[in-house]
JSON list of C-alpha atoms in Angstrom, two decimals:
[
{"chain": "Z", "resi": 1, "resn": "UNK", "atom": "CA", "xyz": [-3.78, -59.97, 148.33]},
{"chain": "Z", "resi": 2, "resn": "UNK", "atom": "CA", "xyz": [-3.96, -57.93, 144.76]},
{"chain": "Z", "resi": 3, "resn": "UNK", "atom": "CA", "xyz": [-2.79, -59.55, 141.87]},
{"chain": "Z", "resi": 4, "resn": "UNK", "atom": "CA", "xyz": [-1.48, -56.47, 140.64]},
{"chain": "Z", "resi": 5, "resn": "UNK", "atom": "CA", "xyz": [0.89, -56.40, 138.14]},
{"chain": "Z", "resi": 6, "resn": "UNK", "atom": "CA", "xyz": [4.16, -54.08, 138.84]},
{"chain": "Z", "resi": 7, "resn": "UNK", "atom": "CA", "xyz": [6.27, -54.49, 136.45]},
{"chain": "Z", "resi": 8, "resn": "UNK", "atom": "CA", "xyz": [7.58, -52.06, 133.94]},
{"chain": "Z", "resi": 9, "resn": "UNK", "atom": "CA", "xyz": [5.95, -51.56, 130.80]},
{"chain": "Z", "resi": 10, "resn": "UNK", "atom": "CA", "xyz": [7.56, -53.33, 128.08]},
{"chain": "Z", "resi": 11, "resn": "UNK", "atom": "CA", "xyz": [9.65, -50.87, 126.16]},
{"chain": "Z", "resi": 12, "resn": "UNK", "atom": "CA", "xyz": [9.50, -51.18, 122.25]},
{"chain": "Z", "resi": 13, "resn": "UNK", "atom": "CA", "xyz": [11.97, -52.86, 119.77]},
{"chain": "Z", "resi": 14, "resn": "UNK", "atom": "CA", "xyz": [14.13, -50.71, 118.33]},
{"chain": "Z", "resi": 15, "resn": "UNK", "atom": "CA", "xyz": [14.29, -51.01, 114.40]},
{"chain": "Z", "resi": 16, "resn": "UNK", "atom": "CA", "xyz": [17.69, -50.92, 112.74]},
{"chain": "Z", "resi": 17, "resn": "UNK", "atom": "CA", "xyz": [17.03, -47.80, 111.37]},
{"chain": "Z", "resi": 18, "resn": "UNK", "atom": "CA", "xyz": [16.08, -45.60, 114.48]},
{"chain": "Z", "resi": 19, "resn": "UNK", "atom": "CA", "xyz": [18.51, -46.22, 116.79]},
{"chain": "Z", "resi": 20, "resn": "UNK", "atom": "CA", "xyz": [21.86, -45.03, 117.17]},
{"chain": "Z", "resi": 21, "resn": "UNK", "atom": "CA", "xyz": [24.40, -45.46, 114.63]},
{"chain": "Z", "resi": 22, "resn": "UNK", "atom": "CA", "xyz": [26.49, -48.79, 114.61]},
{"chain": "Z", "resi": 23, "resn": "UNK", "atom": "CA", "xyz": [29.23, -49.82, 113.21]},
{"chain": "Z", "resi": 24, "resn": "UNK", "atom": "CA", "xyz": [30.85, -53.26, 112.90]},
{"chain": "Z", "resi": 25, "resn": "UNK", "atom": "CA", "xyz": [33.67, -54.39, 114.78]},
{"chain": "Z", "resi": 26, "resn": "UNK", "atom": "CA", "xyz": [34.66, -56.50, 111.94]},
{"chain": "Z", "resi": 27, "resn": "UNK", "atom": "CA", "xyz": [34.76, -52.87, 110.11]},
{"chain": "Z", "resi": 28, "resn": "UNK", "atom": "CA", "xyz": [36.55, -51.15, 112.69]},
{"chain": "Z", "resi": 29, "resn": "UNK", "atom": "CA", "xyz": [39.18, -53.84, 112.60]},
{"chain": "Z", "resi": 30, "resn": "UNK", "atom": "CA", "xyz": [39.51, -53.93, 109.45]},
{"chain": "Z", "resi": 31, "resn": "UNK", "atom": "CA", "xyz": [39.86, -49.98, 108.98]},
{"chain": "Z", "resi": 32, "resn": "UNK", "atom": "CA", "xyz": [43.00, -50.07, 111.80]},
{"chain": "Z", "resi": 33, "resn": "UNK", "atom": "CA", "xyz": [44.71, -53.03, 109.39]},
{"chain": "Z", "resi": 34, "resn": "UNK", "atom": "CA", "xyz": [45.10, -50.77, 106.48]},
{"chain": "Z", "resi": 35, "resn": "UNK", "atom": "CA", "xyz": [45.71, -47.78, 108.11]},
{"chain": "Z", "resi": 36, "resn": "UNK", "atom": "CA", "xyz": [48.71, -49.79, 109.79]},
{"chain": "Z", "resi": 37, "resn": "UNK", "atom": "CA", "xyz": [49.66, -51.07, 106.73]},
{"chain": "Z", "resi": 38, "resn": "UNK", "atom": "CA", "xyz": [49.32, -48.06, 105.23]},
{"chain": "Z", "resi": 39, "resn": "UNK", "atom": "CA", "xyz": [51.55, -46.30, 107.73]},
{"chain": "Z", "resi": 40, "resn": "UNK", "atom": "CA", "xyz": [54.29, -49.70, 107.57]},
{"chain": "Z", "resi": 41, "resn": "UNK", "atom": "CA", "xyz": [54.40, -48.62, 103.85]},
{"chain": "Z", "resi": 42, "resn": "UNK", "atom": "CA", "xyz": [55.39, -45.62, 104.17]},
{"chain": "Z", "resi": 43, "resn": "UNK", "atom": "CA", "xyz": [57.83, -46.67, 106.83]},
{"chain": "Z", "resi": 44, "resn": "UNK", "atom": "CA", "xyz": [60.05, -49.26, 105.18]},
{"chain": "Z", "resi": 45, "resn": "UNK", "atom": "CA", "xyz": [60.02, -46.06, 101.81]},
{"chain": "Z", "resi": 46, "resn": "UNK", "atom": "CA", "xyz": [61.23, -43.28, 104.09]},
{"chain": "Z", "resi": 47, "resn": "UNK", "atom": "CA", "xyz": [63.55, -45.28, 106.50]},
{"chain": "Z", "resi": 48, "resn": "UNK", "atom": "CA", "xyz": [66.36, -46.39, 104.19]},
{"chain": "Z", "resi": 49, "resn": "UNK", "atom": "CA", "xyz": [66.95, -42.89, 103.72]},
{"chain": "Z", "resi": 50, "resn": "UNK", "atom": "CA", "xyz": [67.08, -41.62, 107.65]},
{"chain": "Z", "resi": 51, "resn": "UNK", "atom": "CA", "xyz": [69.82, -41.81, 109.89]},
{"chain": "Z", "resi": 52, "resn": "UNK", "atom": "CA", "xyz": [70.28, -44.32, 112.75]},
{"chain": "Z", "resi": 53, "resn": "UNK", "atom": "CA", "xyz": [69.04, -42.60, 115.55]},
{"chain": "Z", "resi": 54, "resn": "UNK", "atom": "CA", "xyz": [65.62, -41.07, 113.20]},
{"chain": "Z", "resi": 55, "resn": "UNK", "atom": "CA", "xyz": [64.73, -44.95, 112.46]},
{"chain": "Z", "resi": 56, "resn": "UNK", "atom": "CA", "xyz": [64.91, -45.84, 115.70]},
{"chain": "Z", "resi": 57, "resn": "UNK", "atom": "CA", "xyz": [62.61, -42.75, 116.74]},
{"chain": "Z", "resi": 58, "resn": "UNK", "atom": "CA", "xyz": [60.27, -43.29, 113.76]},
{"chain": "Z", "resi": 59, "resn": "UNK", "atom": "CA", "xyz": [59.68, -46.92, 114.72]},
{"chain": "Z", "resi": 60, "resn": "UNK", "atom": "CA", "xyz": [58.92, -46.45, 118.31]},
{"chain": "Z", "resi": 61, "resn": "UNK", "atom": "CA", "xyz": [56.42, -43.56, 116.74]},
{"chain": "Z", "resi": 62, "resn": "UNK", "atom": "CA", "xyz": [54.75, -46.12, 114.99]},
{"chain": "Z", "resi": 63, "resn": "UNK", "atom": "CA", "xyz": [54.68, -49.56, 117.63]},
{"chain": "Z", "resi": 64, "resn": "UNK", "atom": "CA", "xyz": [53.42, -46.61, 120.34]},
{"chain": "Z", "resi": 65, "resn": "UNK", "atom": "CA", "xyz": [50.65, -45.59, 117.06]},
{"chain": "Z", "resi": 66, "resn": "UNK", "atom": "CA", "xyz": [49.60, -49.03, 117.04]},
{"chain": "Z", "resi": 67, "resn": "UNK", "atom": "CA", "xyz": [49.75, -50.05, 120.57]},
{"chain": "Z", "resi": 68, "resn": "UNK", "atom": "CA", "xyz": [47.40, -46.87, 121.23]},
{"chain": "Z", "resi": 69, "resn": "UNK", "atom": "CA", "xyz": [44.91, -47.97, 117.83]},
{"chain": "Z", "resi": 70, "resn": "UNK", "atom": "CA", "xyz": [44.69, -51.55, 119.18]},
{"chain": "Z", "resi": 71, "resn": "UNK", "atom": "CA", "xyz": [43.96, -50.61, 123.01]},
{"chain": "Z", "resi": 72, "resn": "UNK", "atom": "CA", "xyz": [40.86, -48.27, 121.68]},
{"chain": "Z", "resi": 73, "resn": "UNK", "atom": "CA", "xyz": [39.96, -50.54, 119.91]},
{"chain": "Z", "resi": 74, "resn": "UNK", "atom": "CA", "xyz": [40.43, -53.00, 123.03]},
{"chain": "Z", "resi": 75, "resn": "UNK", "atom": "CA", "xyz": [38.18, -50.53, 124.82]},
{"chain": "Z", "resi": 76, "resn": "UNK", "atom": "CA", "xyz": [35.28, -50.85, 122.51]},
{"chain": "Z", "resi": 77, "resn": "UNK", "atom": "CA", "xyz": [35.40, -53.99, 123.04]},
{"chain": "Z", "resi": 78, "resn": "UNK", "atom": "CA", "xyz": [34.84, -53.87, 126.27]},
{"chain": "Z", "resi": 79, "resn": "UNK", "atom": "CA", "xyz": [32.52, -51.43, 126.56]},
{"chain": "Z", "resi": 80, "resn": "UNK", "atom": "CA", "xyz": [30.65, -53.44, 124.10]},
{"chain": "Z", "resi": 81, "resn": "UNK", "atom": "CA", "xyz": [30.47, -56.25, 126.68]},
{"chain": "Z", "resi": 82, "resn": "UNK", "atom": "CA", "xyz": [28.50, -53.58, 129.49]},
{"chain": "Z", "resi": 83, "resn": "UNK", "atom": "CA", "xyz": [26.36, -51.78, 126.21]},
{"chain": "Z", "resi": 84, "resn": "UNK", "atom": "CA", "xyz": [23.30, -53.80, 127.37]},
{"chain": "Z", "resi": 85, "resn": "UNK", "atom": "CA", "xyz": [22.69, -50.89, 129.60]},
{"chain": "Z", "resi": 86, "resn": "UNK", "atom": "CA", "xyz": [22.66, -48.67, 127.11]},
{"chain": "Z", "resi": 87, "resn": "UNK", "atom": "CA", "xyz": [20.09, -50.51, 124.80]},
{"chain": "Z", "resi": 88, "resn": "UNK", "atom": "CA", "xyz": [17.47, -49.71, 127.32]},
{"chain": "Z", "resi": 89, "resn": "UNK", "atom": "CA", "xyz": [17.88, -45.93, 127.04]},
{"chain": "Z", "resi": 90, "resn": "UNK", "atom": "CA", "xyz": [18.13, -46.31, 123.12]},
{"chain": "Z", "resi": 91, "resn": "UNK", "atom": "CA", "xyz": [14.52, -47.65, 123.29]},
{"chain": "Z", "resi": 92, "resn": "UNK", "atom": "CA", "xyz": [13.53, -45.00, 125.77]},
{"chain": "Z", "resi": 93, "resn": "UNK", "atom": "CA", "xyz": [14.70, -42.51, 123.57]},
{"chain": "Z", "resi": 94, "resn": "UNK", "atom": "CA", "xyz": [12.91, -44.16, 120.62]},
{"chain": "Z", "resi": 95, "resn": "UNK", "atom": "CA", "xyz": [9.36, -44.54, 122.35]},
{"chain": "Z", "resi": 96, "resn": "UNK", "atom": "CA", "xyz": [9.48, -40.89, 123.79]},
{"chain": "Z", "resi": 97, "resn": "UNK", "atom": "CA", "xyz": [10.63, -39.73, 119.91]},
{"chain": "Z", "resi": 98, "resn": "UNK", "atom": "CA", "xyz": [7.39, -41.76, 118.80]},
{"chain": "Z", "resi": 99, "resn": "UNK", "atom": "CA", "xyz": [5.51, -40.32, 121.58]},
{"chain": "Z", "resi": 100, "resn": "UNK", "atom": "CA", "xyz": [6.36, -36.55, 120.03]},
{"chain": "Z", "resi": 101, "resn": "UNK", "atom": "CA", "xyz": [5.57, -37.82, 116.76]},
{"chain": "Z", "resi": 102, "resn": "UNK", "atom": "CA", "xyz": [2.18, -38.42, 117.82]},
{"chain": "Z", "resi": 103, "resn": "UNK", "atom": "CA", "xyz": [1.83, -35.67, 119.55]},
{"chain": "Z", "resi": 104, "resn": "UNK", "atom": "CA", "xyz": [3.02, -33.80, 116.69]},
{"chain": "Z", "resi": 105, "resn": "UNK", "atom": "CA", "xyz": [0.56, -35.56, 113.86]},
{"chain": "Z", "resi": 106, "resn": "UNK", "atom": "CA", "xyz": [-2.46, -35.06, 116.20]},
{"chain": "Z", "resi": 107, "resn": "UNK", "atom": "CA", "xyz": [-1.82, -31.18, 116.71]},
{"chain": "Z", "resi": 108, "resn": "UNK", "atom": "CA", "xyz": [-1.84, -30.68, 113.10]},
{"chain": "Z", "resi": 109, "resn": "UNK", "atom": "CA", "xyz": [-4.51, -32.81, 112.26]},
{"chain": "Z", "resi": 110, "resn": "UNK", "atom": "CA", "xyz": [-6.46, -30.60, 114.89]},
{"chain": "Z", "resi": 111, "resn": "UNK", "atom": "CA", "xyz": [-5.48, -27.30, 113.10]},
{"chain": "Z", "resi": 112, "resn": "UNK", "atom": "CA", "xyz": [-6.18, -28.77, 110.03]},
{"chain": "Z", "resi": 113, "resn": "UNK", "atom": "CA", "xyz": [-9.67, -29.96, 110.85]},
{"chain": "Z", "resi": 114, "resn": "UNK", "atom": "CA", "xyz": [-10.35, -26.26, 112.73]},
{"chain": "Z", "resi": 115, "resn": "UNK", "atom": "CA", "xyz": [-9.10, -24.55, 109.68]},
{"chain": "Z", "resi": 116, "resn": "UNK", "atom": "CA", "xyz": [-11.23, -26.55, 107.07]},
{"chain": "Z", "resi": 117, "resn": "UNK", "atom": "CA", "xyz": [-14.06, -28.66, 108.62]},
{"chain": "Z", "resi": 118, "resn": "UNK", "atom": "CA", "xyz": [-15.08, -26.46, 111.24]},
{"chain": "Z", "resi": 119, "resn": "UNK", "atom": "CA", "xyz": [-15.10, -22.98, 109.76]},
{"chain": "Z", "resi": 120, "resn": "UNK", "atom": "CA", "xyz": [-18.71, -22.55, 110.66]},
{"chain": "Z", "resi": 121, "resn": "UNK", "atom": "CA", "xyz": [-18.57, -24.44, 114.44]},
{"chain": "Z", "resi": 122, "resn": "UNK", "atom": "CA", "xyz": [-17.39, -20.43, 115.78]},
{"chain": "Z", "resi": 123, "resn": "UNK", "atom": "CA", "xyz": [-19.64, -19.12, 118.43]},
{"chain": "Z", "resi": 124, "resn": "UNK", "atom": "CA", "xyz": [-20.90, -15.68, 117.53]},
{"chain": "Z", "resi": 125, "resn": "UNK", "atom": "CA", "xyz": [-20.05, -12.48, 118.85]},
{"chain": "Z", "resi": 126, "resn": "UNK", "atom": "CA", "xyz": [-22.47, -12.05, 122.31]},
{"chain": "Z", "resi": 127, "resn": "UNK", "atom": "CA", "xyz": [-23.65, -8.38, 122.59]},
{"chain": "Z", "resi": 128, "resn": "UNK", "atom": "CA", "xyz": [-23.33, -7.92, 126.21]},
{"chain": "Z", "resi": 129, "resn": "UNK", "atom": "CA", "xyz": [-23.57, -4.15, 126.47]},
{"chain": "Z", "resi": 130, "resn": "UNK", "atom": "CA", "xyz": [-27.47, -4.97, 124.75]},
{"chain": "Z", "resi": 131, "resn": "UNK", "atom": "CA", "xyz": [-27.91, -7.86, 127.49]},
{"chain": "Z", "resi": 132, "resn": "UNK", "atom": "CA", "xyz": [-27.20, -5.51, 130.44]},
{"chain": "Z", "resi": 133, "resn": "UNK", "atom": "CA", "xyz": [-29.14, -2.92, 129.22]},
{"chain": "Z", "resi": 134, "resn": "UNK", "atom": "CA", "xyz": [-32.17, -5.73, 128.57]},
{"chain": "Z", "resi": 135, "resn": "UNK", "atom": "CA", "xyz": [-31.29, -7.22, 132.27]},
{"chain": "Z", "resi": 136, "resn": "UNK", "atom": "CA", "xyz": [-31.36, -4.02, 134.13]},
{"chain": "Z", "resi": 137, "resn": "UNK", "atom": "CA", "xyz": [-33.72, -2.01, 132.50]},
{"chain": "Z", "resi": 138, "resn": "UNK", "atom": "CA", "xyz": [-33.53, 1.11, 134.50]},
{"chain": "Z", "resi": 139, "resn": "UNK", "atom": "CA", "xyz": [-29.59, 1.64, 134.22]},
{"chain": "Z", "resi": 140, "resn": "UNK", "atom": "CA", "xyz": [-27.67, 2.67, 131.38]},
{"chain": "Z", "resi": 141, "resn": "UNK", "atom": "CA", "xyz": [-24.47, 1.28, 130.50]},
{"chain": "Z", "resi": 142, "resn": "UNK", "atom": "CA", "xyz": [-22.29, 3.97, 130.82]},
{"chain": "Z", "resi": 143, "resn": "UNK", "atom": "CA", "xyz": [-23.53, 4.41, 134.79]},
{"chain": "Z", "resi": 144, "resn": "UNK", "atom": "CA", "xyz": [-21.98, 1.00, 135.23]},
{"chain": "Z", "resi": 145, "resn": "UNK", "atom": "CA", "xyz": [-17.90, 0.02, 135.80]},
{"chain": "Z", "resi": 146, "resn": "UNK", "atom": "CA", "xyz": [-16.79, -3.61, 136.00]},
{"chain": "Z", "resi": 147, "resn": "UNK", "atom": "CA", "xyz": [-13.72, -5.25, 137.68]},
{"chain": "Z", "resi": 148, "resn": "UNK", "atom": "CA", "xyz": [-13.01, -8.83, 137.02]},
{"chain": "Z", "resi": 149, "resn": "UNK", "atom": "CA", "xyz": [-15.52, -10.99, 137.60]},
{"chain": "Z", "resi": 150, "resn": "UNK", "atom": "CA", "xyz": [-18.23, -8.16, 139.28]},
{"chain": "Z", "resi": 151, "resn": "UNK", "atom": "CA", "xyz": [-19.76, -5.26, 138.39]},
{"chain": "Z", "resi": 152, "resn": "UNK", "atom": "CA", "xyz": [-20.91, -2.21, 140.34]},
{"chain": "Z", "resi": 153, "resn": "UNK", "atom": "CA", "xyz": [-23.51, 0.23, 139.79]},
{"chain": "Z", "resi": 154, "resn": "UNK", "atom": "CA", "xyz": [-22.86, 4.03, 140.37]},
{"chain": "Z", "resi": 155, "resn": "UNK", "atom": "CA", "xyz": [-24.11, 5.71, 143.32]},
{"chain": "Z", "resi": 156, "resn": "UNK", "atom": "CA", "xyz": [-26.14, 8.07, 141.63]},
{"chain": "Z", "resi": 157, "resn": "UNK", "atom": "CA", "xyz": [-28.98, 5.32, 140.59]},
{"chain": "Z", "resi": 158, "resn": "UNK", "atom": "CA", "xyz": [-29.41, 4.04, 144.11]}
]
């Protein structure tokens, strides 16, 4: 039997830098904490000064606000839980960005060296009308048509 290996190729480690943006939990909590305090502030200022029936309708606003703020934030975290999936294709995406990259650097370095190393490498320009006149001898050039790849010799000189 082969010993041949089949596994996939080990995909590269994804720095901190090139992967997708990322932001803390720890952040994200703490950015839904002020902006519920924030809004509980202005609350207990504007509802001394509303009737009954508006402060009951302002504070179910707000407990539905932060019911729907805490279950998104619920939902990221359990997405977060499954995003082990998703750090494959982040390093996918990073090697084939690499991969460009280096097909990028070498194109240029190509033009580069064609443009100022090998200015004289250029082949020169072949006088083919001379060389069919040399290989034929007998027939001028203007007696002769070509197609694509052959060419024919008029009547007349046969």
């Amino acid at each position: 039997m082969d010993d041949v290996d089949h596994s996939k190729p080990a995909l590269p480690v994804v720095p901190d830098k090139c992967g997708p943006p990322t932001i803390s939990l720890n952040y994200l909590l703490d950015f839904a904490i002020q902006q519920i305090y924030h809004e509980i502030t202005v609350l207990s200022e504007l509802l001394p000064k509303k009737l009954d029936g508006d402060r009951k309708i302002s504070l179910v606003q707000f407990a539905h606000s932060t019911r729907m703020l805490f279950v998104k934030l619920l939902a990221v975290v359990k997405w977060v839980k499954s995003s082990k999936k998703f750090e494959s294709c982040a390093a996918i995406c990073y090697l084939l960005d690499q991969q460009s990259q280096y097909f990028i650097e070498t194109a240029d370095r190509l033009v580069t060296i064609s443009r100022e190393e090998l200015v004289m490498a250029r082949l020169p320009a072949f006088q083919v009308t001379a060389a069919v006149d040399v290989l034929t001898q007998v027939f001028p050039i203007s007696m002769m048509f070509f197609t694509s790849s052959h060419f024919f010799i008029s009547k007349h000189w046969m």
